[in-house]
Amino acid sequence: MYKVEARSVSVWYGSYKALDDVSLSLERNQVLALIGPSGCGKSTFLRLLNRMNDYIEGFRMEGKLLIDGEDIYSPEVDPVHLRRRVGMVFQKPTPFPFSIYENVAYGLRLQNRLKESQIRERVEQALRQAALWDEVKDNLKKSALALSGGQQQRLCIARALAVRPSLLLMDEPTSALDPISTAKIEELIHELRQNYTIVIVTHNMQQAARVSDMTAFFYMGRLIEYGRTKDFFTNPKHPETLRYITGRFG
Amino acid sequence: MPKVRKRWGELLATLLVSVVSWGAILVLGGVVGFIAYKGASVIGWSFLTEPMREGMRKGGIAPAIVGSLWVTAVAVIVGGFIGTAAGAYLSEFATNRRLKRAIEFLVTTLAGIPSVVYGLFGLALFVVALGLGASILAGGLTLALLSLPLLIRNAQEAFSAVPASLKEASLGLGASEMQTFLRITLPIALPRVLTGLVLATGRVLGETAPILFTVAAYYLPTYPRSLFEPTMLLPYHLYVLITSGVNVKETYPMAFGTALTLLMMSLAFTLTAAYLRFRLKLKYRV
Ligand SMILES: Nc1ncnc2c1ncn2[C@@H]1O[C@H](COP(=O)(O)OP(=O)(O)O)[C@@H](O)[C@H]1O
Ligand SMILES: [Mg+2]
């Protein structure tokens, strides 16, 4: 069974067709990079996976989208429950104006089943996973807003991990960060791959090449090319892919 | 050449702006100063804590202060809850665009209705139809209605100002829309919501027309014991002191004392609002 499987997925915003007949499948514990010029539908595809597009007026979708073999757009699926299995990290860090600790505990408190001691354990675990623990362990009560941009983004990753999703979505998670923070997060993605399946949108082809196992190239709402990252950059099949990865349009 | 002309234009504009703002400050200071000058000699401990005596020529204004506070409290509590809920609905939960537009239009229209019309409406609805009689409850509800447009608008703006990225982040972590509202949107918007509420308090305190037919007593120098009684109130007492005192010469200074009290109370709420806003803004940095 695939972790993620899209079957002829099309998306409209009102009358505008943002995705056109996209099909792809992704194995467990793989990193998938979505690349393509801006406006080509990368975020749209990513946000399909945790049903974040549901809130957009005029949004309509056709086709089937399966996660762990389950049709996530079937009426029985509660998007709120889905999002506990599918974590998301956004382009700009979005720390809540709470303490570092409360940020990471946020998703855990929603479920109302854990004792404070368990929450504390999972907060520490998540912060360690996000490679942030050593930097903040003495300041857990401090406001998350006081952290640097790179730390804030790792906090957001920790916050997502604390809920223990199996699929992690990242929408250009490093585009607002400096090179050192970017390197840290890429390293983190490498580590997380052992336990998570990750779908990451990036406009940076080197990044796609560095962090991903699979790469999907979108262009004007269509999935032009999809394959193993190794082959993708050394031996693209489509002329449009070649033009894009050699930087001749964008 | 154009540069020079631009400089002159800027200079002129700056001059104009400072003259106008200083003028406004002077006028405002003049009004406050005048009332303070005329009223200060009257105000004292006994004036603020004792009931009226001998018609209203002697004694203090305590029952009017207490009455005003009661009516205002009812108005702000009821208006605060309804206004915040309606603002939240408009900003966060309304999915039907037509209904949302209709409500917004209604709110705008209500904001333009003269306050005396609210008074009449309050008389017809709360005093007569609902049988509340002239009472603190009827007056408070009328004032709540009057301040609703302002409170709804303010709450709506406060909730809308919370970054969508934070709401999305919360939803992305598996929070329901209601959880997102209660745990993220509401706490972050609270400074602005409260600021609007406290500002409305200052305004409601001074309203005269809506209380005329719904709660205000001409002369009732006792303290209200329940929400179902009429009471004296500061703005109406002020009006009475000036227009229908038996001997206006005697009551004239008391009118200034009453005006100064009212002014100080309104000012206290306005300053509280400013302070609240400042403190909570620091806390949440929004
Ligand atoms: N909320 C929306 N309403 C209408 N159109 C949208 C919305 N979001 C995105 N689009 C359109 O859909 C297309 C794909 O957008 P997006 O998925 O964000 O692209 P990408 O992430 O690749 O830059 C763009 O043309 C964009 O203008
Ligand atoms: Mg995007």
Coordinates of C-alpha atoms and ligand atoms in Angstrom, one line a residue, chain A residues 13 16 18 36-45 56-57 171-172 201, ligand 1:
Chain A
Y13 CA -11.0 27.6 -7.4
Y16 CA -10.1 28.5 -12.4
A18 CA -5.6 25.0 -10.5
G36 CA 7.8 24.1 -10.4
P37 CA 7.4 27.8 -11.2
S38 CA 5.3 29.8 -8.8
G39 CA 1.5 29.5 -9.3
C40 CA 1.8 26.1 -10.9
G41 CA -0.2 24.4 -8.1
K42 CA 2.4 23.0 -5.7
S43 CA 0.8 24.5 -2.6
T44 CA -2.6 23.5 -3.8
F45 CA -1.5 19.9 -4.1
I56 CA -11.2 28.3 0.5
E57 CA -14.3 29.7 -1.1
D171 CA 5.4 24.4 2.2
E172 CA 8.7 26.1 1.3
V201 CA 7.4 22.2 -1.6
Ligands
LIG1 N1 -7.4 30.8 -2.5 C1 -7.3 30.9 -3.9 N2 -8.3 31.4 -4.6 C2 -8.2 31.4 -6.0 N3 -7.1 31.0 -6.6 C3 -6.1 30.5 -5.9 C4 -6.1 30.4 -4.5 N4 -5.0 29.9 -4.1 C5 -4.2 29.7 -5.2 N5 -4.9 30.1 -6.3 C6 -4.4 30.0 -7.7 O1 -4.1 28.7 -8.0 C7 -2.9 28.6 -8.7 C8 -2.0 27.6 -8.0 O2 -1.6 28.3 -6.8 P1 -0.6 27.6 -5.7 O3 -1.0 26.2 -5.5 O4 -0.5 28.4 -4.5 O5 0.8 27.7 -6.6 P2 2.3 27.5 -6.1 O6 2.3 27.0 -4.7 O7 2.8 26.5 -7.0 O8 2.9 28.8 -6.2 C9 -2.4 30.0 -8.9 O9 -2.7 30.4 -10.2 C10 -3.1 30.8 -7.8 O10 -3.4 32.1 -8.3

